[in-house]
Coordinates of C-alpha atoms in Angstrom, one line a residue:
Chain J
M1 CA 12.6 24.8 11.0
T2 CA 12.3 21.1 11.8
R3 CA 14.7 19.8 14.4
Y4 CA 14.4 16.1 13.8
S5 CA 14.5 15.8 10.0
F6 CA 17.0 13.5 8.3
R7 CA 17.8 12.5 4.8
N8 CA 19.9 9.4 5.4
M9 CA 21.3 7.1 8.1
A10 CA 24.4 9.2 8.7
E11 CA 22.2 12.2 9.5
L12 CA 19.8 10.1 11.6
L13 CA 22.7 8.7 13.6
A14 CA 24.2 12.2 14.1
L15 CA 20.8 13.4 15.3
A16 CA 20.4 10.5 17.8
G17 CA 24.0 10.8 18.9
N18 CA 23.9 14.6 19.6
E19 CA 21.0 14.1 22.0
G20 CA 21.8 10.6 23.3
L21 CA 18.6 9.2 21.9
S22 CA 17.7 5.8 20.4
L23 CA 16.7 5.6 16.7
A24 CA 13.2 4.8 18.0
E25 CA 13.0 7.9 20.2
T26 CA 14.4 10.1 17.4
V27 CA 11.7 8.9 15.0
I28 CA 9.0 9.4 17.7
R29 CA 10.1 13.0 18.0
Y30 CA 10.3 13.4 14.2
Q31 CA 6.7 12.1 14.0
M32 CA 5.5 14.4 16.8
E33 CA 7.0 17.3 15.0
A34 CA 5.7 16.3 11.5
E35 CA 2.2 15.7 12.6
G36 CA 2.0 18.3 15.4
K37 CA 0.9 15.5 17.7
T38 CA 1.7 14.5 21.3
R39 CA 3.9 11.6 22.2
D40 CA 0.9 9.7 23.5
E41 CA -1.0 10.2 20.2
V42 CA 1.9 9.1 18.1
R43 CA 2.5 6.0 20.2
A44 CA -1.2 5.2 20.3
K45 CA -1.2 5.2 16.5
M46 CA 1.7 2.8 16.4
A47 CA 0.0 0.7 19.0
G48 CA -2.9 0.4 16.7
R49 CA -0.7 -0.9 13.9
L50 CA 0.8 -3.4 16.4
K51 CA -2.7 -4.6 17.3
I52 CA -3.5 -5.3 13.6
M53 CA -0.2 -7.2 13.2
R54 CA -1.3 -9.3 16.3
S55 CA -4.7 -10.1 14.9
A56 CA -3.3 -11.0 11.5
A57 CA -0.8 -13.3 13.2
Q58 CA -3.5 -14.9 15.4
K59 CA -5.7 -15.5 12.4
G60 CA -3.0 -17.1 10.3
L61 CA -1.7 -19.3 13.1
T62 CA -5.0 -20.7 14.1
E63 CA -7.2 -20.6 11.0
D64 CA -6.8 -22.4 7.7
V65 CA -6.6 -19.3 5.6
R66 CA -6.4 -19.8 1.8
S67 CA -5.5 -17.5 -1.0
Q68 CA -8.0 -17.0 -3.9
S69 CA -5.7 -19.2 -6.1
G70 CA -5.3 -21.9 -3.5
L71 CA -1.6 -21.8 -4.0
V72 CA -0.8 -20.7 -0.5
G73 CA -2.5 -21.0 2.9
G74 CA -2.4 -23.1 6.0
G75 CA 1.4 -22.9 6.3
G76 CA 1.3 -20.7 9.4
K77 CA -1.0 -23.1 11.2
L78 CA 1.3 -26.1 10.3
L79 CA 4.4 -24.3 11.5
E80 CA 2.6 -23.4 14.7
E81 CA 1.7 -27.0 15.3
W82 CA 5.2 -28.1 14.5
R83 CA 6.6 -25.5 16.9
R84 CA 4.3 -26.7 19.7
S85 CA 5.3 -30.3 19.1
G86 CA 8.8 -29.3 20.3
R87 CA 10.4 -31.1 17.4
G88 CA 11.4 -27.9 15.5
L89 CA 15.0 -27.5 14.6
S90 CA 15.5 -23.7 14.4
G91 CA 15.0 -22.9 18.1
T92 CA 12.3 -21.1 20.1
V93 CA 12.5 -17.5 18.8
T94 CA 13.3 -18.4 15.2
G95 CA 10.7 -21.2 15.2
R96 CA 8.0 -18.8 16.3
A97 CA 9.2 -16.0 14.0
I98 CA 8.9 -18.1 10.9
A99 CA 5.4 -19.4 11.9
I100 CA 4.2 -15.8 12.6
A101 CA 5.8 -14.4 9.4
T102 CA 4.2 -17.1 7.3
A103 CA 0.8 -16.6 9.1
V104 CA 0.7 -12.9 8.4
A105 CA 1.9 -13.2 4.8
E106 CA -0.8 -15.8 4.2
V107 CA -3.5 -13.6 5.7
N108 CA -2.3 -10.9 3.2
A109 CA -2.5 -13.4 0.3
A110 CA -6.0 -14.4 1.5
M111 CA -7.3 -10.8 1.4
G112 CA -7.2 -10.3 5.1
R113 CA -6.3 -7.1 6.9
I114 CA -2.5 -6.4 7.4
V115 CA -0.1 -3.6 8.0
A116 CA 2.2 -3.0 5.0
A117 CA 5.7 -3.1 6.5
P118 CA 7.2 -1.7 4.4
T119 CA 5.0 -3.3 1.7
A120 CA 2.1 -5.7 1.6
G121 CA 4.3 -8.4 0.0
S122 CA 6.8 -8.2 2.9
C123 CA 4.2 -7.7 5.7
G124 CA 5.1 -10.8 7.7
I125 CA 8.8 -10.2 8.6
I126 CA 8.5 -7.4 11.2
P127 CA 5.6 -9.0 13.1
G128 CA 7.4 -12.3 12.9
V129 CA 10.5 -10.9 14.6
L130 CA 8.8 -8.6 17.1
L131 CA 6.0 -10.9 18.2
S132 CA 8.4 -13.9 18.6
L133 CA 10.7 -11.8 20.8
E134 CA 7.7 -10.8 22.9
A135 CA 6.5 -14.4 23.3
E136 CA 9.9 -16.0 23.9
K137 CA 12.0 -13.2 25.5
G138 CA 9.4 -11.4 27.6
F139 CA 9.5 -8.0 25.8
M140 CA 6.6 -5.8 26.8
E141 CA 4.1 -4.0 24.6
E142 CA 5.8 -0.6 25.0
Q143 CA 9.1 -2.2 23.9
L144 CA 7.4 -3.6 20.8
I145 CA 6.0 -0.2 20.0
D146 CA 9.6 1.3 20.3
G147 CA 10.8 -1.5 18.1
L148 CA 8.3 -0.5 15.4
F149 CA 9.6 3.0 15.6
T150 CA 13.2 1.7 15.1
A151 CA 12.0 -0.3 12.2
A152 CA 10.3 2.8 10.8
A153 CA 13.6 4.7 11.2
V154 CA 15.4 2.2 8.9
G155 CA 12.4 2.0 6.5
M156 CA 12.3 5.8 6.2
V157 CA 16.0 6.0 5.5
A158 CA 15.6 3.3 2.8
A159 CA 12.6 5.0 1.3
K160 CA 14.3 8.3 1.1
Q161 CA 17.1 6.9 -1.0
A162 CA 15.5 4.0 -2.9
S163 CA 12.2 2.8 -4.2
L164 CA 10.6 0.1 -2.0
S165 CA 8.9 -1.6 -4.9
G166 CA 9.7 -5.0 -6.2
A167 CA 8.8 -3.8 -9.7
A168 CA 11.5 -1.1 -9.4
L169 CA 14.4 -2.8 -7.5
G170 CA 13.4 -6.5 -6.9
C171 CA 12.5 -8.3 -3.7
Q172 CA 15.6 -7.0 -2.0
A173 CA 13.8 -3.7 -1.7
E174 CA 10.7 -5.3 -0.1
C175 CA 11.7 -8.4 1.9
G176 CA 15.4 -7.2 2.1
V177 CA 14.4 -3.8 3.5
A178 CA 11.8 -5.5 5.8
A179 CA 14.5 -7.8 7.2
A180 CA 16.8 -4.7 7.7
M181 CA 14.0 -2.9 9.6
A182 CA 13.3 -5.9 11.7
A183 CA 17.0 -6.6 12.5
A184 CA 17.5 -3.0 13.7
A185 CA 14.3 -3.2 15.8
A186 CA 15.5 -6.4 17.5
V187 CA 18.9 -4.8 18.3
E188 CA 17.4 -1.7 19.9
M189 CA 14.9 -3.7 21.8
A190 CA 17.7 -5.9 23.2
G191 CA 19.5 -2.7 24.3
G192 CA 21.8 -2.2 21.4
S193 CA 23.0 1.3 20.3
P194 CA 21.8 3.2 17.3
E195 CA 25.0 2.4 15.5
Q196 CA 24.5 -1.3 16.3
A197 CA 20.9 -1.1 15.0
A198 CA 22.1 0.5 11.8
G199 CA 24.8 -2.2 11.5
A200 CA 22.3 -5.0 11.9
A201 CA 20.2 -3.4 9.2
G202 CA 23.2 -3.4 6.9
V203 CA 24.1 -7.1 7.7
A204 CA 20.5 -8.1 7.0
L205 CA 20.3 -6.2 3.7
Q206 CA 23.6 -7.3 2.4
G207 CA 22.6 -10.9 3.0
L208 CA 19.6 -10.4 0.7
M209 CA 21.4 -8.2 -1.8
G210 CA 20.2 -9.1 -5.3
L211 CA 17.1 -10.9 -4.2
V212 CA 14.8 -10.9 -7.3
C213 CA 11.1 -10.3 -7.5
D214 CA 9.7 -13.4 -9.3
P215 CA 6.0 -14.0 -8.3
V216 CA 4.4 -17.0 -9.8
G217 CA 1.6 -15.9 -12.0
G218 CA 2.2 -12.3 -10.8
L219 CA 0.5 -13.1 -7.5
V220 CA 1.8 -12.2 -4.0
E221 CA 2.0 -15.9 -3.1
L222 CA 4.9 -18.0 -4.4
P223 CA 7.7 -17.4 -3.4
C224 CA 6.5 -14.3 -1.5
V225 CA 4.9 -16.0 1.5
L226 CA 7.8 -18.2 2.4
R227 CA 10.3 -15.4 1.8
N228 CA 8.7 -13.7 4.7
A229 CA 9.5 -16.7 6.8
T230 CA 13.1 -17.0 5.7
G231 CA 13.4 -13.2 5.9
A232 CA 12.3 -13.2 9.5
A233 CA 14.9 -15.9 10.5
H234 CA 17.5 -13.9 8.5
A235 CA 16.7 -10.7 10.4
L236 CA 17.2 -12.5 13.8
A237 CA 20.6 -13.8 12.6
A238 CA 21.7 -10.3 11.6
A239 CA 20.7 -8.9 15.0
D240 CA 22.6 -11.7 16.8
I241 CA 25.7 -11.1 14.6
I242 CA 25.8 -7.4 15.6
L243 CA 24.9 -8.0 19.3
A244 CA 27.7 -10.6 19.6
G245 CA 30.1 -7.8 18.5
V246 CA 31.1 -9.2 15.2
P247 CA 32.8 -6.3 13.5
Y248 CA 30.9 -4.7 10.6
Y249 CA 32.2 -1.7 8.8
L250 CA 29.8 -0.7 6.0
P251 CA 27.6 2.4 6.6
F252 CA 23.9 1.5 5.9
D253 CA 23.6 4.3 3.4
E254 CA 26.3 2.6 1.3
V255 CA 24.5 -0.7 1.5
I256 CA 21.3 1.0 0.3
A257 CA 23.2 2.7 -2.6
A258 CA 24.5 -0.8 -3.5
M259 CA 21.0 -2.2 -3.4
V260 CA 19.8 0.6 -5.8
E261 CA 22.7 -0.2 -8.1
V262 CA 22.0 -3.9 -8.1
G263 CA 18.2 -3.4 -8.5
S264 CA 18.6 -1.1 -11.4
S265 CA 20.7 -3.6 -13.2
L266 CA 18.2 -6.4 -12.8
P267 CA 16.5 -7.4 -16.1
A268 CA 12.7 -6.8 -16.3
S269 CA 12.1 -10.5 -16.0
L270 CA 13.3 -10.3 -12.4
R271 CA 11.3 -7.3 -11.4
E272 CA 7.7 -8.3 -10.6
T273 CA 6.8 -9.3 -14.1
G274 CA 6.2 -13.0 -13.2
T275 CA 8.4 -14.1 -16.1
G276 CA 11.8 -15.0 -14.5
G277 CA 13.3 -16.7 -11.5
I278 CA 10.9 -19.0 -9.6
A279 CA 8.1 -17.9 -11.8
A280 CA 9.8 -19.4 -14.8
C281 CA 10.3 -22.8 -13.3
P282 CA 8.4 -25.5 -15.3
T283 CA 6.3 -26.5 -12.4
A284 CA 5.4 -22.9 -11.6
R285 CA 4.4 -22.4 -15.3
R286 CA 2.2 -25.5 -15.1
L287 CA 0.5 -24.2 -11.9
V288 CA -0.3 -20.9 -13.5
A289 CA -1.6 -22.5 -16.7
H290 CA -3.9 -24.7 -14.6
L291 CA -5.0 -21.7 -12.5
F292 CA -5.9 -19.4 -15.2
S293 CA -7.7 -22.0 -17.3
G294 CA -10.4 -22.2 -14.6
E295 CA -10.7 -18.5 -13.8
K296 CA -13.2 -17.2 -16.4
D297 CA -16.2 -18.1 -14.3
R298 CA -17.9 -14.8 -14.2
Q299 CA -20.0 -13.0 -16.7
R300 CA -17.8 -11.0 -18.9
I301 CA -18.6 -8.2 -21.4
K302 CA -16.7 -7.2 -24.5
D303 CA -16.3 -3.6 -25.5
Chain H
M1 CA 7.5 10.3 4.1
D2 CA 6.9 9.4 7.7
A3 CA 6.9 6.5 10.1
F4 CA 3.4 5.5 9.2
D5 CA 4.2 5.4 5.5
V6 CA 6.7 2.5 6.1
I7 CA 4.8 0.9 9.0
G8 CA 1.6 1.2 7.0
P9 CA -0.8 1.6 5.4
V10 CA -3.3 -0.7 7.1
M11 CA -4.9 -2.5 4.2
I12 CA -6.6 -5.5 2.9
G13 CA -4.0 -7.6 1.0
P14 CA -2.5 -8.9 -1.1
S15 CA -1.1 -6.0 -3.1
S16 CA -0.9 -2.2 -2.5
S17 CA -1.1 -1.5 -6.2
H18 CA -3.6 -4.2 -7.3
T19 CA -5.8 -4.2 -4.2
A20 CA -5.5 -1.1 -2.0
G21 CA -5.0 1.1 -5.1
A22 CA -8.0 -0.5 -6.7
V23 CA -10.2 0.2 -3.7
R24 CA -9.1 3.9 -3.8
I25 CA -9.9 4.1 -7.6
G26 CA -13.4 2.7 -6.9
R27 CA -13.9 5.2 -4.1
L28 CA -12.8 8.1 -6.3
G29 CA -15.1 6.9 -9.1
R30 CA -18.0 7.0 -6.6
A31 CA -17.0 10.5 -5.5
I32 CA -16.7 11.7 -9.1
L33 CA -20.1 10.3 -10.0
G34 CA -21.3 12.3 -6.9
E35 CA -23.8 9.6 -5.8
P36 CA -23.9 5.9 -5.2
P37 CA -23.6 4.0 -8.5
V38 CA -26.4 1.6 -9.5
R39 CA -24.6 0.2 -12.5
A40 CA -20.9 -0.1 -13.2
E41 CA -19.1 -1.4 -16.3
I42 CA -15.5 -2.1 -15.4
F43 CA -12.9 -2.5 -18.1
L44 CA -9.5 -3.8 -17.0
H45 CA -6.3 -2.9 -18.8
G46 CA -2.8 -4.4 -18.9
S47 CA -1.6 -6.0 -15.6
F48 CA -5.0 -5.4 -14.1
A49 CA -6.6 -7.5 -16.8
R50 CA -4.0 -10.3 -16.5
T51 CA -3.8 -10.7 -12.7
Y52 CA -7.0 -9.1 -11.3
W53 CA -8.4 -12.5 -10.2
G54 CA -5.5 -13.5 -7.9
H55 CA -5.1 -10.0 -6.5
G56 CA -8.8 -9.4 -5.9
T57 CA -8.6 -6.3 -8.1
D58 CA -12.2 -6.9 -9.2
R59 CA -13.5 -7.2 -5.6
A60 CA -11.4 -4.2 -4.6
L61 CA -12.8 -1.9 -7.4
V62 CA -16.3 -2.9 -6.5
A63 CA -15.6 -2.4 -2.7
G64 CA -14.5 1.1 -3.5
L65 CA -17.6 1.8 -5.6
L66 CA -19.6 0.7 -2.6
G67 CA -17.7 3.2 -0.5
F68 CA -15.6 0.7 1.5
D69 CA -12.2 1.8 2.8
V70 CA -8.9 0.1 1.9
D71 CA -8.8 -1.7 5.3
D72 CA -12.4 -2.9 5.4
E73 CA -12.6 -6.6 5.7
R74 CA -15.7 -6.6 3.5
V75 CA -13.5 -5.9 0.5
R76 CA -13.1 -9.7 0.1
E77 CA -16.9 -10.1 -0.2
A78 CA -17.6 -7.0 -2.2
L79 CA -18.8 -8.9 -5.3
D80 CA -21.4 -10.8 -3.3
L81 CA -22.4 -7.7 -1.3
A82 CA -22.9 -5.5 -4.4
P83 CA -26.4 -6.7 -5.4
A84 CA -27.8 -6.1 -1.9
E85 CA -26.3 -2.6 -2.0
G86 CA -28.2 -2.0 -5.3
L87 CA -25.1 -2.1 -7.5
E88 CA -25.1 -4.1 -10.7
V89 CA -21.6 -4.8 -12.0
S90 CA -20.1 -6.2 -15.2
F91 CA -16.4 -6.7 -16.2
G92 CA -14.5 -6.7 -19.4
E93 CA -11.0 -6.2 -20.7
K94 CA -10.0 -3.3 -22.8
D95 CA -6.8 -1.9 -24.3
L96 CA -6.9 1.7 -22.9
G97 CA -3.8 2.7 -25.0
D98 CA -0.8 4.5 -23.7
V99 CA -1.6 4.3 -20.0
H100 CA 0.0 2.7 -16.9
P101 CA -0.2 -1.1 -16.9
N102 CA -2.4 -1.0 -13.8
S103 CA -5.3 0.9 -15.4
V104 CA -9.1 0.6 -15.5
Q105 CA -12.0 2.3 -17.1
L106 CA -15.2 2.7 -15.0
N107 CA -18.5 3.5 -16.7
L108 CA -20.7 4.5 -13.9
E109 CA -24.4 5.1 -13.7
G110 CA -26.2 6.6 -10.7
R111 CA -29.8 7.6 -10.2
S112 CA -29.3 11.0 -11.9
Q113 CA -25.8 11.0 -13.4
T114 CA -23.5 9.0 -15.5
V115 CA -19.7 9.3 -15.8
S116 CA -16.8 7.5 -17.4
V117 CA -13.5 7.5 -15.5
V118 CA -10.1 6.2 -16.5
A119 CA -7.7 5.7 -13.6
S120 CA -4.3 4.1 -12.9
S121 CA -2.8 2.6 -9.8
L122 CA 0.9 3.6 -9.5
G123 CA 2.0 1.4 -6.6
G124 CA 2.0 1.8 -2.8
G125 CA -1.7 2.6 -3.0
Q126 CA -1.1 5.8 -4.9
V127 CA -3.6 6.4 -7.8
V128 CA -4.2 8.9 -10.4
I129 CA -7.4 9.8 -12.3
K130 CA -6.4 10.2 -16.0
K131 CA -9.8 10.8 -17.7
I132 CA -13.2 12.0 -16.8
D133 CA -15.6 11.5 -19.7
A134 CA -13.9 13.1 -22.8
F135 CA -11.5 15.2 -20.7
S136 CA -7.9 14.3 -19.9
V137 CA -7.0 15.1 -16.3
D138 CA -4.2 14.2 -13.9
M139 CA -5.7 14.0 -10.5
G140 CA -3.8 12.4 -7.6
C141 CA -6.6 13.3 -5.1
E142 CA -4.1 13.5 -2.3
L143 CA -5.6 16.9 -1.5
P144 CA -9.3 18.0 -1.5
T145 CA -10.2 18.3 -5.2
L146 CA -12.9 20.2 -7.0
V147 CA -14.1 19.2 -10.5
A148 CA -16.4 21.7 -12.3
T149 CA -17.9 21.6 -15.8
Y150 CA -19.3 24.7 -17.5
P151 CA -19.6 26.3 -20.9
D152 CA -16.2 27.8 -21.9
R153 CA -16.8 31.5 -21.3
P154 CA -14.6 34.3 -20.0
G155 CA -15.0 35.0 -16.3
V156 CA -15.8 31.6 -14.9
I157 CA -12.3 30.9 -13.5
A158 CA -12.1 34.4 -11.9
A159 CA -15.6 33.9 -10.3
V160 CA -14.6 30.5 -8.8
A161 CA -11.2 31.8 -7.6
A162 CA -12.9 34.8 -6.0
L163 CA -15.4 32.6 -4.2
L164 CA -12.6 30.4 -2.8
A165 CA -10.5 33.3 -1.8
G166 CA -13.4 34.8 0.0
G167 CA -13.8 31.6 1.9
G168 CA -10.2 31.5 2.9
I169 CA -9.5 28.5 0.7
N170 CA -6.0 28.4 -0.9
I171 CA -5.8 26.8 -4.4
A172 CA -2.8 24.4 -4.6
S173 CA -3.2 23.7 -8.3
M174 CA -5.7 24.4 -11.1
R175 CA -6.0 23.0 -14.5
V176 CA -8.6 23.8 -17.2
S177 CA -9.3 21.9 -20.3
R178 CA -12.1 22.2 -22.9
E179 CA -13.6 20.3 -25.8
A180 CA -13.0 23.3 -28.1
A181 CA -13.1 27.1 -27.8
G182 CA -16.6 28.1 -26.6
R183 CA -17.7 24.4 -25.9
Q184 CA -17.8 22.6 -22.6
A185 CA -14.9 23.2 -20.3
L186 CA -13.7 21.2 -17.2
M187 CA -11.8 22.7 -14.3
V188 CA -9.8 20.6 -11.8
M189 CA -8.6 22.4 -8.6
E190 CA -6.7 21.1 -5.7
T191 CA -7.1 23.1 -2.5
D192 CA -5.1 23.1 0.7
Q193 CA -8.3 23.1 2.9
P194 CA -11.5 21.2 2.4
V195 CA -14.2 23.3 0.7
P196 CA -17.1 23.8 3.1
P197 CA -20.6 22.9 1.9
G198 CA -21.8 26.5 1.9
L199 CA -19.0 27.5 -0.5
L200 CA -19.9 24.5 -2.8
T201 CA -23.5 25.6 -2.9
A202 CA -22.4 29.1 -3.9
M203 CA -20.2 27.7 -6.6
R204 CA -23.0 25.5 -7.9
S205 CA -25.3 28.6 -8.1
L206 CA -22.9 30.6 -10.3
P207 CA -25.0 31.3 -13.4
M208 CA -22.9 29.3 -16.0
M209 CA -22.0 26.4 -13.7
E210 CA -23.2 22.9 -14.8
R211 CA -21.7 20.5 -12.2
V212 CA -19.4 20.9 -9.3
I213 CA -18.0 17.8 -7.6
A214 CA -16.0 17.9 -4.4
I215 CA -13.7 14.9 -3.8
D216 CA -12.1 14.3 -0.4
P217 CA -8.8 12.6 -0.3
V218 CA -9.3 8.8 0.1

């Protein structure tokens, strides 16, 4: 019999509450149990994921990465230069978070190595939040690893009750869930309770409720890359809202259920088909027509 | 579902279905061929055909055929690396009929074998093999998988099952299909434990056995 299994946030909070654990610690114990591994092994595996997040961020902040289509790239570097200039408007943590989130999402678009968190299309949000808190607030490596386990707790709860695919439920299930995971992580890292972490996840997800999946040309580039940046800023806002003590009443499981309901009622044009939303803007259509006219440069065979 | 499914997988972007899944399909194609391919005709279907270029689906498939893993940074350069690795590749588009939108047919040629594989990428890096040559299959390859071809005669399944049982290997699923009664048959088995080389040799030396391929989860 497994001791640390859970089906939803209510069960996870009860588990954590009974033993006075954080969400991060509960999921570490879940993972040790599931894999039959020691604490050190499980933490080392997560440290490996953090390391890959760091190198993706470093690459995107310092190199002029470009996607195959040329539609995105270089944004992380520009944002980093802007932040360093001291003229940024959104403040130290958020300014850094949007630069890192953009950098990581651009590395993904440019066929670099990333950690899907929870998906490849939303891979910049969690590194954006965690690495900016490290740089600006002095959080240590071990706290970041704990933060990734908190994020995993929220992601696992979401994945148990909903699809995390934009094609199934829209971008709310990718960038929305990533922002919820990041917000919860930030709250626990800052010393918040499991209930507060779940609350921040709910605030983040409700703020992105209904977000559609509308990739231009079907590529994970526009609007995906910049949604990682705005998603990271959004997650930090949700964390602050809860840490400040603003009352929030909705259980996270109900917010997830609402997301499933909303996602299921989205028309196909807004679920990763590249036909609605931003993808349908006249300029986006022109970009795509231009892109695909020059694509057939390789020897092709007919069957 | 665990923590490393949502903080993971580690992969080469940009898309778990169109890139990571495509690398896995290529790797499985190579495993089913049973040797490094020297020629590959790749036919893209549906969404794979429409968006392969921006997602690097073509590079990802070739990377898998070269044996690269989903997080290998050489995935990006796979098309340029293929000639040096002795792999000649050509691409086309093809309507594969009633299959998942992210599907592909790989016609593979090695030094001694050829095989045609149809596979689909279901999302999140999950893939399924739908066809091997003329046989319809449904292989997720999440577990160690054995594929065997032999003339359709009584006793083959029992002999294979007995060998595996003797080696302490538990069969998780088994599916047999055949061209027609008495013609060639194809058996797909998933096992809970990897099948050790000695047991594979024993299976291959069963009198009626033609080919036995062991596919490790990728």
